[in-house]
Coordinates of C-alpha atoms in Angstrom, one line a residue:
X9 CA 60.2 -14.7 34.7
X10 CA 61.3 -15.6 38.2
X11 CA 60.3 -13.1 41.4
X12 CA 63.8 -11.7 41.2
X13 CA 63.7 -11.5 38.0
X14 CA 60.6 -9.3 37.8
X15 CA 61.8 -7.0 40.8
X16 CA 65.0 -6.3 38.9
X17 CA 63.2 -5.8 35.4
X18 CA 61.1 -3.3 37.0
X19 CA 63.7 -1.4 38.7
X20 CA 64.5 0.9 35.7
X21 CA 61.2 1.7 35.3
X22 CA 60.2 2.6 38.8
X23 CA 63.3 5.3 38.4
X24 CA 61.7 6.8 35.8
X25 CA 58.1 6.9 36.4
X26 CA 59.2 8.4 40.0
X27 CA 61.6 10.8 38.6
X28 CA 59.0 12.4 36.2
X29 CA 56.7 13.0 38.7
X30 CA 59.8 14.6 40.9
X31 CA 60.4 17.0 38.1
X32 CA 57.2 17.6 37.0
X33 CA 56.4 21.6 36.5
X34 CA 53.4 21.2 39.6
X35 CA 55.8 19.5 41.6
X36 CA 58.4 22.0 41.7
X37 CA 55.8 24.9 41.6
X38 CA 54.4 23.2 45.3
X39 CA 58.3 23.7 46.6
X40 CA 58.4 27.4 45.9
X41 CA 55.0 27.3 47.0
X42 CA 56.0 26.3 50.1
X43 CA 58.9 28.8 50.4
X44 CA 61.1 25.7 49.8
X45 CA 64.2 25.3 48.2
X46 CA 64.6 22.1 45.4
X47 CA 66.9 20.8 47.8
X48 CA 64.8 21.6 51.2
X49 CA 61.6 20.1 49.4
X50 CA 63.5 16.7 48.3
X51 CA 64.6 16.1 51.5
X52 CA 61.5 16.8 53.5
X53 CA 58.5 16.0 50.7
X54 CA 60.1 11.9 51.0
X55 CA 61.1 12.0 54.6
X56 CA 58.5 14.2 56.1
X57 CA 55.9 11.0 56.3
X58 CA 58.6 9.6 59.1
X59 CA 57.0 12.5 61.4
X60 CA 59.1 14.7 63.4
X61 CA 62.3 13.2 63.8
X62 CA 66.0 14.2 64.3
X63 CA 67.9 15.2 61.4
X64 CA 69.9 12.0 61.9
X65 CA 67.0 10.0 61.5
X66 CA 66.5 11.1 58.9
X67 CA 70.1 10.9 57.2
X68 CA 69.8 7.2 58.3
X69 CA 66.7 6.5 56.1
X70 CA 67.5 8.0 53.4
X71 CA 71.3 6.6 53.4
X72 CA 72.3 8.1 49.6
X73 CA 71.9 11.4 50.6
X74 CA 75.1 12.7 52.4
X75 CA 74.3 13.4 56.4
X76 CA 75.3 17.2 56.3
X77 CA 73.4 17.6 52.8
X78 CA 70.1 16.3 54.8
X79 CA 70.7 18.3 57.7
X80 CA 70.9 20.9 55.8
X81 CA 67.4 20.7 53.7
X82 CA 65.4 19.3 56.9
X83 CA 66.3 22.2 59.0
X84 CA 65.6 24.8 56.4
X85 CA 62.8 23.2 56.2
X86 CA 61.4 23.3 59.6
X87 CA 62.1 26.8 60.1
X88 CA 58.6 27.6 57.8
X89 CA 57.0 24.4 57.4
X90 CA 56.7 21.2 59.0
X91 CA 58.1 17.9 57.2
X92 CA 55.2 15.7 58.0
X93 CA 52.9 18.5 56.3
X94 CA 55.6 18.9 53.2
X95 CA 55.1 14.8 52.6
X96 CA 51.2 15.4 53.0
X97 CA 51.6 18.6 49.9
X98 CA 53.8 15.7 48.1
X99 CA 51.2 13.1 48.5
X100 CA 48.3 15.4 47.3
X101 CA 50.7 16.5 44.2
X102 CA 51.5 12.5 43.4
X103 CA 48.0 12.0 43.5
X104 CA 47.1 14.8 41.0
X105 CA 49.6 13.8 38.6
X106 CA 48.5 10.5 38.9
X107 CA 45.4 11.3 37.9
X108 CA 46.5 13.7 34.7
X109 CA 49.3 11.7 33.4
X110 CA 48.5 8.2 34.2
X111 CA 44.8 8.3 34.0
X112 CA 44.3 7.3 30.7
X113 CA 46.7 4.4 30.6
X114 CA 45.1 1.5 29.1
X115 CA 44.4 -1.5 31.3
X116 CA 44.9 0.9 34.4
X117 CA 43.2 -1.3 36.5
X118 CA 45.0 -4.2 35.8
X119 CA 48.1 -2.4 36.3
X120 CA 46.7 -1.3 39.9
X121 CA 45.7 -4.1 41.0
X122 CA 49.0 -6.4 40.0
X123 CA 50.7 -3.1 41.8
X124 CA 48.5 -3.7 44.5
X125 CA 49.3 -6.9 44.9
X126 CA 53.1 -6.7 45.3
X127 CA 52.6 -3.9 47.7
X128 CA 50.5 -5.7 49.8
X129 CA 52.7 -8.5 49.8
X130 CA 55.9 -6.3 51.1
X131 CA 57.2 -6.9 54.2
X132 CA 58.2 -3.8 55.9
X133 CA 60.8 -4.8 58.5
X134 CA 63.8 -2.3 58.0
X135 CA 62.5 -0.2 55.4
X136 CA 60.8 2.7 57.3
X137 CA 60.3 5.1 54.2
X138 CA 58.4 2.3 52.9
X139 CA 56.1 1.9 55.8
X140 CA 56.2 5.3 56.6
X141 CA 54.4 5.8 53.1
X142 CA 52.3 3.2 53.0
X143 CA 50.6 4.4 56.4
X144 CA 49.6 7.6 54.9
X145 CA 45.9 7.5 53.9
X146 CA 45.4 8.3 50.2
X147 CA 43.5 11.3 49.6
X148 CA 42.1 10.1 45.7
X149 CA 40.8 6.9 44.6
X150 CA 41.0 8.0 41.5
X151 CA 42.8 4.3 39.8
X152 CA 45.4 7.1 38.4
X153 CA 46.1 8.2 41.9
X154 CA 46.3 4.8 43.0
X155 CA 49.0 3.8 40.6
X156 CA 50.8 6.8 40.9
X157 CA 51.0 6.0 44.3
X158 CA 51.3 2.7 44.2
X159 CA 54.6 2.8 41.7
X160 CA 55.9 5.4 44.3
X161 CA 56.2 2.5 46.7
X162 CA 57.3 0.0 44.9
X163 CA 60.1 2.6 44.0
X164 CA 60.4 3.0 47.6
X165 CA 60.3 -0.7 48.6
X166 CA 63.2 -0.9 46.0
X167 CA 65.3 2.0 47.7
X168 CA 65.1 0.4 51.1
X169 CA 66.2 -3.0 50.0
X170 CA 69.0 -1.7 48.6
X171 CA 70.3 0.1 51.4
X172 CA 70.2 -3.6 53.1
X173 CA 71.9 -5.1 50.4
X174 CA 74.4 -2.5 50.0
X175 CA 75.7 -2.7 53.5
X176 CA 75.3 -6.1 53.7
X177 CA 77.9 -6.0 50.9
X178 CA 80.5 -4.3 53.3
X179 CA 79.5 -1.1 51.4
X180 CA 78.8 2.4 52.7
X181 CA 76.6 4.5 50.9
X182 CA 79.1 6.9 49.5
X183 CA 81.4 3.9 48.0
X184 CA 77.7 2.4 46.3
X185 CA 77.2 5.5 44.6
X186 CA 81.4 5.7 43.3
X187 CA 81.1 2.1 42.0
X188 CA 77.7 2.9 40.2
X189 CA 77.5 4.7 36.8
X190 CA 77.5 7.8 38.1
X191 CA 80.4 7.8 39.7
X192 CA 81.8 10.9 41.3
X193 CA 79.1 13.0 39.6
X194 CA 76.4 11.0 41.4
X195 CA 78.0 11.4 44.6
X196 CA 78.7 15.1 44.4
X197 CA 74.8 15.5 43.3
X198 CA 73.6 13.6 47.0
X199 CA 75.7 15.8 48.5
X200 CA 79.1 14.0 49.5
X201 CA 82.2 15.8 49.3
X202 CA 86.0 14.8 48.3
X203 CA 87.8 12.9 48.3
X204 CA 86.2 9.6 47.4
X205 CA 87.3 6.5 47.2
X206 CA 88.8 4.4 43.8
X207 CA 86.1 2.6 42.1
X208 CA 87.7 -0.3 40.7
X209 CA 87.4 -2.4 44.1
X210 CA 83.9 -1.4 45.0
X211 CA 82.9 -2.8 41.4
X212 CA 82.6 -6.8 42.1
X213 CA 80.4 -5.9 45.5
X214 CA 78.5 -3.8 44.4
X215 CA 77.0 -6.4 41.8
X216 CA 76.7 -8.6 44.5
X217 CA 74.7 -6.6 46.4
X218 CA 72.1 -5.5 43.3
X219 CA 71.8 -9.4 43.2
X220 CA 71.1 -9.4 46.8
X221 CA 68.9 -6.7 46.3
X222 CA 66.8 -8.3 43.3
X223 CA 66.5 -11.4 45.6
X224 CA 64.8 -9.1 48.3
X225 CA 62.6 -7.2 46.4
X226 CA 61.9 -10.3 44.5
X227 CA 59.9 -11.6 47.6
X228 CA 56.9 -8.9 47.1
X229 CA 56.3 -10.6 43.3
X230 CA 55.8 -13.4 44.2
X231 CA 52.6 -12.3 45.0
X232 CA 52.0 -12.4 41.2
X233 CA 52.0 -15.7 39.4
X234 CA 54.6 -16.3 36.3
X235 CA 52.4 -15.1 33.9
X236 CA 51.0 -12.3 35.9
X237 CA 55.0 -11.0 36.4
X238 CA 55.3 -11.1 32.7
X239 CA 51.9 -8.8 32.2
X240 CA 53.1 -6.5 34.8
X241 CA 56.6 -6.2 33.2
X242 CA 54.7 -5.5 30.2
X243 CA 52.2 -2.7 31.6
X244 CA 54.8 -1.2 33.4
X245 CA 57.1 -1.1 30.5
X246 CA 54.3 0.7 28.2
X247 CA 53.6 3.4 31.0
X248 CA 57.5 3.9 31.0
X249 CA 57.4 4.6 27.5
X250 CA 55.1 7.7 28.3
X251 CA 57.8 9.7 30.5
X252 CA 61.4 8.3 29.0
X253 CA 63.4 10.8 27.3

């Protein structure tokens, strides 16, 4: 298993481990909690550990996420909380359901520190969610907390690469999301509106940018030796199995 190779097995993965935790029951309770909308919490609770930045900043980091849709949650938003403390709440919650749903993996020490590892390994240059997160101190060393959080950013680390690869693909964001499985249905969920571009000649470039994007994220594993990308791939798959539907 090459270095690319292990970043783009563990893409799927990432998605899904991340997205349970997004849609977790204590998650959503901390949104209304907070007097926040789904949509106001999404868009704060990620970009909220950028610090008080312009709405544009904002739009620009996250990329998927239409600009007017962003806008939109970040401003309602501010008007009762601030973003930096929504991301410190999101934190806190990631950590608690770390420590409840991931604590009693098997071998979840191993699976922090090979984790660890790749995180360390990141370099952060033009992926400030990434950084952004991996400044903010971590309120539990619990090893559950610390894989919860530590999957978080490799989920992130993977997010910002592809921004890169996808523009570096002569992509916007919008034509990404058309050409990917989702289709119109995925762009109308990040908030873009008609009318969208034809799919069919997006297709070829955006493959070439998921291969760019492997090859990215594939410099953070090779941190891990061949064998230990093959033990991680298999950790990581097993914890997977926990939260797939």
């Amino acid at each position: 298993m090459t270095p690319e190779q292990a970043a783009a097995n563990a893409k799927a993965g990432l998605a899904t481990i991340v997205g349970a935790f997004a849609e977790s029951p204590q998650t959503l309770r901390r949104a209304r909690l907070l007097g926040l909308s789904g949509w106001a919490y999404h868009v704060s609770a990620r970009a909220g550990a950028l610090g008080d930045v312009r709405p544009e900043t904002v739009a620009a980091a996250l990329a998927f996420i239409a600009p007017e849709a962003v806008t939109e949650g970040w401003e309602s938003t501010a008007k009762s909380s601030q973003p930096a403390e929504v991301a410190s709440w999101h934190l806190r919650e990631l950590c608690s359901w770390g420590e409840s749903q991931v604590g009693g993996f098997p071998r979840l020490n191993r699976l922090v520190e090979l984790a660890g590892r790749v995180v360390d390994a990141v370099d952060p240059a033009g992926l400030p969610l990434f950084a952004a997160w991996r400044a903010m101190p971590l309120p539990s060393q619990e090893p559950g907390a610390q894989a919860a959080m530590l999957l978080h950013l490799l989920h992130e680390h993977r997010q910002g690469v592809y921004v890169i690869a996808v523009r570096a693909g002569g992509l916007t964001p919008l034509e990404a999301i058309i050409a990917g499985p989702e289709g119109e249905t995925g762009a109308v969920a990040f908030g873009w509106q008609p009318p969208y571009p034809p799919a069919g000649p997006l297709v070829r470039r955006l493959m070439w940018a998921e291969a760019v994007a492997n090859s990215l994220a594939g410099q953070a594993y090779a941190a891990l030796d061949r064998p230990e990308r093959v033990e991680f791939a298999g950790l990581l798959e097993s914890l997977t199995h926990r939260f797939a539907r």
